[in-house]
Amino acid sequence: ILAIECNYFTIPQNVLQMNVTNNNYADPNNLTFEEIKILGLLQEPVSVTVLQNNNVQNSSHNITYNPVDKVALIEGLQLELGKSYLLRWTLGTSVNEKYNCHPGLNASKEKCEQLGCVWTEDLSTLRVPYCYYNSPDNAYSVADVKYTSSGVTANLTFNKSNVKAYGKSTLPISTLRLEVKYHNNHMLQFKIYDYANERYEVPVPLNVPKSPESTVKNRLYDVTVQNKPFGIQVRRRSTGTVIWDSQLPTFTFSDMFIQISTRLASQYLYGFGETEHTMFRRDMNWHTWGMFTRDQPPGYKMNSYGFQPFYMGLEEDGNAHGVLLLNSNAMDVTFQPTPALTYRTTGGILDFYMVLGPTPELVVQEYTALVGRPVMPPYWALGFQLCRYGYENDTEIAKLVEDMKAARIPYDVQYADIDYMERQLDFTLNPRFTGLPALINKIQEEGMRFILILDPAISGNETDYPAFTRGLEKDVFIKWPNTNDIIYAKVWPDLPNVEVNNTLDWETQVELYRAYVAFPDFFRNSTTEWWMREITEVYTNPHNASKSLKFDGLWIDMNEPASFVNGAVGGCRNQQLNFPPYVPQLGSRSEGLIFKTLCMEGQQYLPDGSPVSHYNVHNLYGWAQTKPTLDALRNITKERGIVITRSTYPSSGKWSGHWLGDNTAAWNQLDKSIIGMMEFSLFGVSYTGADICGFFGDSEYELCARWMELGAFYPYSRNHNGKGAKRQDPVAWNSTFEDISRKVLNIRYTLLPYLYTLMHEANAHGSTVVRPLLHEFVREKTTWEIHRQFLWGPALLVSPALDQGAVAVNAYLPDARWYDYHTGEYIGFRGQFRNLPSPLEHINLHIRGGYILPQQSPATTTFYSRRNPLALTVALNDSQLAAGQLYWDDGVRIGKYQDKSRTFFFLFLQNILEIKVLHRGYADPNNLKFTRIKILGVTSTVQEVTVSQNGEAVQSPHVVSYDSQNQVLEITRLELELGKDYTLKWS
């Protein structure tokens, strides 16, 4: 009989016993157990001890744990076959698995332990929470899970284990509903709410199919609902990567505190705003960022003007996904190196939307399909713009316009800030600006445009102020709940008949001179009608036509909404709403939610008449004002126009552009402006830019020159500065500065047909205009960290000088064929960093091989540049191919792009250039022609070029020249009419 050895294994709690029950065979191969894998282990084993006969053995094993799959692996063991062993492990929480159990103010050991959590003061690692959950369980379990072809539903039940630790408004709701909807193959929604009691939900409409359109076969994702503890897991089907995994101890859902965490697929996360960041990729090393709209100039960890709870995550293989939390309550997010993310919000429900890409650019296209495509700006809005707070009178503006004209610096739009108003009252005209109506008419006749500022706050201290009296009649102002009393705060409007002493400190000035103001509730239909009328009477003054201000665009500021007193004059009345049980990690956190805004108990009404507290909709204030402003503008001017808003929420980009706020004249603001623009590209706001040369403080020569060069590539290109700072417009310096400004703005204006086409692509398809390098070159991991360079669309690389005294730029040229924009020369390297010379008057620009850029000769305004000859630059790729597009319309018309526009397609292959009209809805009155075509990367001499239409050669007076050193072929004096098809051929 063959004698065998029989080993017997048992696992009681955290112990593995390996007992030999029969030992009459010795294997000649000296076999050992070297690794042990434990499946389904809910917590990490932080240490493992090996014992034999109750004696601890020396063992040089190591432990790895996969928290997503709940698998522990012990490797490097030497357990001999035929001997009995006992392995004992201790479950614990490694540093990266510590989730903050007491994120509120004044955490202590006592408070932490009341919550059933562990307190360990770890001074070795910065920002690691002292108070953390000691078990993987959360307070909810799952029942009635139903999977269907279109989604999942389940009920969640609170396990009342530690009720005493919660206050009334943070006591978890006992039963919740989970609904997962597979909207289409690349988008799903998961929503957790209280089905027994109606709660506030965000009234922002999203574009989701009426019924799910996904198919089981083609979905890019699989969803699992996990029980005990509750969690949701979303996997990318093609790779198995888990992109959402919320089976974590943090989940709780109460009236005023909701928290959920998820593991992330990698350390590479982008988005969440609006806050100023020092990198485009978010730092995952234990950082918490608050989100709550506030009149807060950009600053570190300061919650600023907008509220954008959207992020894009990259997976280790370069696939990308995006996640929106549709919630509008005060919120913060914590990033930790696990990598994981924790959301904490102070109300509403959890309503997540996830898009699966799989490329970064597709993520943005899918996200903007959900929230709305970016607005199409008029052509003139792509011109250069000038503004300042502190113009003394209209004569100062008139002189600036003349000086810019004399310097021949391209410039389309002039602004007036609140100076033009009488005592900063909306819809009025300051006596110092009585010449403004005539000035606006004059500059419009010369082909320029004018934009006015409007603030939401309306003074209630006037005896004859129609805006306020009509607002009262229409009942548009936010009131105290259950009363007829308006909530009054203070913003810019001054009291009548006071002499302002600007030498006093700010608080004293606010107290002595500022009027009581009321805030319109822009959700109400009556407010929209009132707002339309007030704006109309600025444009066409019914009492004095000579006071009419014929604006072309509107700039809406202070709409967070901002207040110069916290809450209200005389204070607020509802302590719990203004200082909720959990105040997110905002700037001035100890001041509560009312810091620089109005009381949270303010009563507002949705369009259907249902009441809602300002507490829930504060972050939607600017969003609610934006569409009524655009509707009014278009209704009045009968043109497309542009609205620029300071406060934004997801979908604001449908109606407006956004500037990055009151920045400072400092070098560190340059790359931060690029980061801000790239983030707003993710958020679906493509018309963005920062105040060129800085808003606060005095700019200086080199800084402002470099900023003019960078700012020439902001989609929204405006030089703007603050009251009391010295002038910084292009004609405020010297003739050399004027030359630098003129040169770089001429490049911008030359490229406007390409930029306008990108704006159309964003409006039609949701693609990005200011594009991070990783969107085009995600296979190159170097690009995942780059934020000091950016692309315009796929084809133009901008590498600005951003540092004081710089004479060169260390720029990354991704793995493609690149040509110097200025010389047309192929640069001869790729996929690496290089130091590129960058003297003060130069900005490095490169065109990517494989693309055709439409161009037009510049002029001092787009009114004139749009009449100039067109050109093409054809940059050949390694296969000697290139393609491109041009979108062209009248630049101002309202309506869908299909109606009255022309779309052209250019294709170059095998020494043939095709110009094709794809859509013929618009005939340009200026008889435009392509007169010049430049082809980069032509490797051999070309003597002759033939032009044909419909296969027939046509007469053409063109001239051909070839630069053999730079390998550039140039064809000039062409007469190819815009709107006709042509073929150019050479041998």
Coordinates of C-alpha atoms in Angstrom, one line a residue, residues 414-770:
Q414 CA -13.9 97.5 -25.3
Y415 CA -15.6 97.2 -21.9
A416 CA -16.9 99.4 -19.2
D417 CA -16.8 98.1 -15.6
I418 CA -19.1 99.4 -12.8
D419 CA -17.5 102.9 -13.2
Y420 CA -20.1 103.7 -16.0
M421 CA -23.0 103.4 -13.5
E422 CA -24.2 106.1 -11.2
R423 CA -23.0 105.1 -7.7
Q424 CA -22.6 101.5 -9.0
L425 CA -26.4 101.1 -9.5
D426 CA -27.3 98.7 -12.3
F427 CA -29.1 100.1 -15.4
T428 CA -28.0 103.7 -14.7
L429 CA -25.4 106.1 -16.3
N430 CA -22.8 108.0 -14.4
P431 CA -22.7 111.8 -15.2
R432 CA -18.9 111.3 -15.9
F433 CA -19.9 108.9 -18.7
T434 CA -22.6 110.9 -20.5
G435 CA -20.5 110.6 -23.7
L436 CA -20.5 106.8 -23.5
P437 CA -23.6 106.2 -25.7
A438 CA -22.1 108.2 -28.5
L439 CA -18.6 106.6 -28.0
I440 CA -20.2 103.1 -28.3
N441 CA -22.0 104.1 -31.5
K442 CA -18.7 105.5 -32.9
I443 CA -16.6 102.5 -32.2
Q444 CA -19.3 100.2 -33.6
E445 CA -19.3 102.2 -36.8
E446 CA -15.6 101.6 -37.0
G447 CA -16.1 97.8 -36.7
M448 CA -15.6 97.4 -32.9
R449 CA -17.9 96.0 -30.2
F450 CA -18.7 97.0 -26.7
I451 CA -19.5 94.9 -23.5
L452 CA -21.1 96.2 -20.3
I453 CA -21.0 94.8 -16.8
L454 CA -24.1 94.0 -14.7
D455 CA -24.2 92.9 -11.1
P456 CA -27.3 91.1 -9.6
A457 CA -27.7 93.1 -6.4
I458 CA -30.3 95.9 -6.6
S459 CA -30.3 98.9 -4.3
G460 CA -33.3 99.4 -2.1
N461 CA -32.4 102.9 -0.8
E462 CA -33.4 105.0 -3.8
T463 CA -36.5 107.2 -4.1
D464 CA -36.7 106.9 -7.9
Y465 CA -35.2 103.7 -9.1
P466 CA -37.5 101.7 -11.5
A467 CA -35.3 98.6 -11.3
F468 CA -36.2 98.2 -7.6
T469 CA -39.8 99.4 -7.7
R470 CA -40.6 97.1 -10.6
G471 CA -38.8 94.3 -8.9
L472 CA -41.0 94.8 -5.9
E473 CA -44.1 94.8 -8.1
K474 CA -43.0 91.5 -9.8
D475 CA -41.9 90.0 -6.5
V476 CA -38.5 89.1 -7.7
F477 CA -36.3 89.5 -4.6
I478 CA -35.2 86.8 -2.2
K479 CA -37.0 87.0 1.2
W480 CA -36.9 85.7 4.7
P481 CA -38.9 82.4 4.9
N482 CA -42.6 82.7 5.8
T483 CA -42.5 86.5 5.7
N484 CA -42.9 89.2 3.1
D485 CA -39.6 90.8 4.1
I486 CA -36.7 91.1 1.7
I487 CA -33.3 89.9 2.9
Y488 CA -31.0 93.0 2.6
A489 CA -27.2 92.8 2.3
K490 CA -24.6 95.2 0.9
V491 CA -22.6 95.1 -2.3
W492 CA -21.3 97.8 -4.6
P493 CA -24.2 100.3 -4.8
D494 CA -23.6 103.5 -2.7
L495 CA -26.2 105.4 -0.8
P496 CA -27.6 108.5 -2.4
N497 CA -26.2 111.9 -1.3
V498 CA -23.0 110.6 0.4
E499 CA -19.4 111.7 -0.2
V500 CA -17.3 108.6 -0.2
N501 CA -14.0 108.8 1.7
N502 CA -11.8 106.2 0.1
T503 CA -9.1 106.6 2.8
L504 CA -11.2 104.8 5.4
D505 CA -10.8 101.1 5.9
W506 CA -13.0 98.8 3.8
E507 CA -15.3 97.7 6.6
T508 CA -16.0 101.3 7.6
Q509 CA -16.7 102.2 4.0
V510 CA -19.2 99.4 3.7
E511 CA -20.9 100.4 6.9
L512 CA -21.1 104.1 6.1
Y513 CA -21.6 104.3 2.4
R514 CA -23.1 101.1 0.9
A515 CA -26.8 100.9 0.2
Y516 CA -29.0 98.0 1.3
V517 CA -29.4 95.7 -1.6
A518 CA -31.9 92.9 -2.6
F519 CA -31.0 89.8 -4.6
P520 CA -33.2 88.8 -7.5
D521 CA -34.3 85.1 -7.5
F522 CA -33.4 84.1 -11.1
F523 CA -35.3 80.8 -10.9
R524 CA -38.6 82.7 -11.0
N525 CA -40.3 83.4 -14.3
S526 CA -41.2 86.8 -13.1
T527 CA -37.5 87.6 -12.5
T528 CA -36.6 86.6 -16.0
E529 CA -39.2 89.0 -17.4
W530 CA -38.1 91.8 -15.0
W531 CA -34.4 91.3 -15.9
M532 CA -35.2 91.3 -19.6
R533 CA -37.1 94.6 -19.3
E534 CA -34.4 96.3 -17.2
I535 CA -31.7 95.3 -19.7
T536 CA -33.8 96.3 -22.7
E537 CA -34.2 99.8 -21.2
V538 CA -30.4 100.2 -21.0
Y539 CA -30.1 99.4 -24.7
T540 CA -33.1 101.5 -25.7
N541 CA -33.7 104.1 -23.1
P542 CA -37.5 104.9 -23.2
H543 CA -37.1 108.3 -21.5
N544 CA -34.0 109.7 -23.3
A545 CA -32.8 107.9 -26.5
S546 CA -29.4 109.7 -26.2
K547 CA -28.7 107.7 -23.0
S548 CA -29.2 104.3 -24.8
L549 CA -26.1 102.0 -24.5
K550 CA -25.9 99.8 -27.5
F551 CA -23.9 96.9 -26.0
D552 CA -23.0 93.8 -27.9
G553 CA -22.3 91.5 -25.0
L554 CA -22.9 91.3 -21.2
W555 CA -20.5 90.6 -18.4
I556 CA -22.2 89.3 -15.3
D557 CA -20.1 89.6 -12.1
M558 CA -20.6 89.1 -8.3
N559 CA -23.2 86.3 -9.0
E560 CA -22.0 83.8 -6.4
P561 CA -23.9 85.8 -5.1
A562 CA -21.4 88.2 -3.4
S563 CA -22.1 90.3 -0.4
F564 CA -19.9 92.7 1.6
V565 CA -21.6 91.7 4.8
N566 CA -21.9 88.1 6.0
G567 CA -25.4 86.9 5.5
A568 CA -27.5 90.1 5.9
V569 CA -27.6 93.5 7.4
G570 CA -28.3 92.7 11.0
G571 CA -27.4 89.0 10.7
C572 CA -29.1 85.8 9.9
R573 CA -31.8 83.9 11.7
N574 CA -31.3 80.2 11.2
Q575 CA -28.1 79.0 12.9
Q576 CA -28.4 75.4 11.7
L577 CA -28.5 76.3 8.0
N578 CA -25.7 78.9 8.2
F579 CA -23.5 76.8 10.5
P580 CA -24.6 73.2 9.5
P581 CA -23.4 70.2 11.6
Y582 CA -20.7 69.7 9.0
V583 CA -19.1 72.8 7.5
P584 CA -17.0 71.6 4.5
Q585 CA -13.4 72.6 4.4
L586 CA -13.9 76.0 2.9
G587 CA -11.8 79.1 3.2
S588 CA -12.8 81.0 6.5
R589 CA -14.4 77.7 7.6
S590 CA -15.2 79.0 11.1
E591 CA -17.3 81.8 9.5
G592 CA -19.8 79.2 8.3
L593 CA -21.6 79.2 4.9
I594 CA -22.6 82.9 5.1
F595 CA -19.1 84.3 4.7
K596 CA -19.3 87.0 1.9
T597 CA -22.8 85.9 0.8
L598 CA -26.4 85.9 1.9
C599 CA -28.2 84.0 4.6
M600 CA -28.8 80.3 3.8
E601 CA -32.5 80.5 4.9
G602 CA -33.3 82.9 2.0
Q603 CA -36.5 81.6 0.4
Q604 CA -36.3 81.0 -3.4
Y605 CA -38.9 79.5 -5.8
L606 CA -38.3 77.2 -8.7
P607 CA -40.1 77.9 -12.0
D608 CA -42.9 75.5 -11.1
G609 CA -43.4 77.5 -7.9
S610 CA -42.0 75.0 -5.5
P611 CA -40.1 76.6 -2.6
V612 CA -36.4 75.9 -2.0
S613 CA -33.9 77.4 0.5
H614 CA -30.8 79.3 -0.6
Y615 CA -29.0 76.6 1.4
N616 CA -29.7 74.1 -1.3
V617 CA -29.4 76.3 -4.4
H618 CA -26.7 78.8 -3.4
N619 CA -24.3 77.2 -5.9
L620 CA -26.8 77.6 -8.7
Y621 CA -27.2 81.4 -8.4
G622 CA -24.9 82.3 -11.2
W623 CA -26.1 79.4 -13.3
A624 CA -29.7 80.6 -13.0
Q625 CA -28.8 84.1 -14.0
T626 CA -26.8 83.1 -17.1
K627 CA -29.4 81.8 -19.5
P628 CA -31.9 84.7 -18.8
T629 CA -29.0 87.1 -19.5
L630 CA -28.1 85.5 -22.8
D631 CA -31.8 85.3 -23.8
A632 CA -32.2 89.0 -23.1
L633 CA -29.0 89.9 -25.0
R634 CA -30.1 87.9 -28.1
N635 CA -33.6 89.2 -27.9
I636 CA -32.4 92.8 -27.8
T637 CA -29.5 92.8 -30.2
K638 CA -30.9 90.1 -32.6
E639 CA -27.3 88.7 -32.8
R640 CA -25.5 85.9 -31.1
G641 CA -23.6 88.0 -28.7
I642 CA -21.6 86.7 -25.7
V643 CA -22.2 86.5 -22.0
I644 CA -19.3 86.2 -19.6
T645 CA -20.2 84.9 -16.2
R646 CA -18.1 84.7 -13.0
S647 CA -20.1 82.0 -11.3
T648 CA -20.6 78.6 -13.0
Y649 CA -22.2 75.2 -12.5
P650 CA -22.3 72.2 -14.8
S651 CA -24.0 73.3 -18.1
S652 CA -23.1 77.0 -17.7
G653 CA -21.0 76.6 -20.7
K654 CA -24.1 76.2 -22.9
W655 CA -24.8 79.9 -22.5
S656 CA -21.6 81.6 -21.5
G657 CA -17.9 82.0 -21.3
H658 CA -16.0 82.4 -18.1
W659 CA -12.9 84.4 -17.0
L660 CA -10.8 83.0 -14.2
G661 CA -11.5 85.9 -11.9
D662 CA -9.6 88.5 -10.0
N663 CA -6.0 87.2 -10.3
T664 CA -2.8 89.1 -9.4
A665 CA 0.0 90.6 -11.5
A666 CA 2.5 87.9 -10.5
W667 CA 4.6 85.3 -12.5
N668 CA 3.1 82.3 -10.7
Q669 CA -0.3 83.2 -12.2
L670 CA 0.8 82.4 -15.7
D671 CA 0.9 78.6 -15.5
K672 CA -2.1 78.7 -13.1
S673 CA -4.1 80.3 -15.9
I674 CA -3.3 77.4 -18.3
I675 CA -4.4 74.9 -15.6
G676 CA -7.6 76.9 -15.1
M677 CA -8.4 76.9 -18.8
M678 CA -7.7 73.2 -19.2
E679 CA -10.0 72.5 -16.2
F680 CA -12.8 74.5 -17.8
S681 CA -12.2 72.6 -21.0
L682 CA -13.1 69.5 -19.0
F683 CA -16.1 71.3 -17.5
G684 CA -17.5 72.1 -20.9
V685 CA -16.7 75.9 -20.9
S686 CA -14.5 76.5 -23.9
Y687 CA -14.6 80.3 -24.0
T688 CA -12.2 81.0 -21.2
G689 CA -9.1 83.0 -20.2
A690 CA -7.5 84.9 -17.4
D691 CA -7.1 88.7 -16.9
I692 CA -4.0 89.3 -19.1
C693 CA -1.2 91.1 -17.1
G694 CA -3.2 90.6 -13.8
F695 CA -6.1 92.2 -12.0
F696 CA -4.7 93.1 -8.6
G697 CA -1.4 95.0 -8.2
D698 CA 0.9 96.8 -10.7
S699 CA 2.0 94.6 -13.6
E700 CA 5.6 95.1 -14.8
Y701 CA 7.1 95.2 -18.3
E702 CA 8.5 91.7 -18.8
L703 CA 5.6 90.0 -17.0
C704 CA 3.0 91.9 -19.0
A705 CA 4.8 91.2 -22.3
R706 CA 5.0 87.5 -21.6
W707 CA 1.4 87.6 -20.5
M708 CA 0.3 89.3 -23.7
E709 CA 2.1 86.5 -25.6
L710 CA 0.4 83.8 -23.6
G711 CA -3.0 85.6 -23.5
A712 CA -3.0 85.9 -27.3
F713 CA -3.8 82.1 -27.1
Y714 CA -6.6 82.3 -24.5
P715 CA -9.8 81.7 -26.3
Y716 CA -11.2 84.7 -24.3
S717 CA -8.3 87.1 -24.7
R718 CA -8.8 90.2 -22.5
N719 CA -6.4 92.5 -20.7
H720 CA -8.1 93.7 -17.6
N721 CA -6.9 95.3 -14.4
G722 CA -8.1 96.8 -11.1
K723 CA -8.8 100.2 -9.7
G724 CA -5.7 101.9 -8.3
A725 CA -3.3 99.8 -10.3
K726 CA -1.2 101.4 -13.0
R727 CA -2.3 101.0 -16.6
Q728 CA -1.2 97.8 -18.4
D729 CA -2.9 97.9 -21.8
P730 CA -0.6 97.5 -24.8
V731 CA -0.3 101.3 -25.4
A732 CA 0.6 102.0 -21.8
W733 CA 4.3 101.0 -22.0
N734 CA 6.6 101.9 -24.9
S735 CA 6.9 101.3 -28.7
T736 CA 8.7 98.0 -28.2
F737 CA 5.9 96.7 -26.1
E738 CA 3.5 97.8 -28.8
D739 CA 5.6 95.9 -31.3
I740 CA 5.5 92.7 -29.2
S741 CA 1.7 93.0 -28.7
R742 CA 1.0 93.7 -32.4
K743 CA 3.2 90.8 -33.5
V744 CA 1.6 88.2 -31.3
L745 CA -2.0 89.5 -31.9
N746 CA -1.4 89.4 -35.6
I747 CA -0.5 85.7 -35.2
R748 CA -3.8 85.2 -33.3
Y749 CA -5.8 87.1 -35.9
T750 CA -4.2 85.1 -38.7
L751 CA -5.2 81.9 -36.9
L752 CA -8.8 83.0 -36.1
P753 CA -10.4 80.9 -38.9
Y754 CA -8.8 77.8 -37.2
L755 CA -9.9 79.0 -33.7
Y756 CA -13.4 79.7 -34.9
T757 CA -13.6 76.2 -36.5
L758 CA -12.5 74.7 -33.1
M759 CA -15.2 76.7 -31.4
H760 CA -17.7 75.2 -33.9
E761 CA -16.3 71.7 -33.2
A762 CA -16.9 72.3 -29.5
N763 CA -20.4 73.6 -30.0
A764 CA -21.3 70.8 -32.4
H765 CA -19.4 67.8 -31.0
G766 CA -18.2 68.9 -27.5
S767 CA -14.5 68.7 -28.3
T768 CA -12.0 70.8 -26.4
V769 CA -10.5 74.0 -27.7
V770 CA -7.7 74.6 -25.2

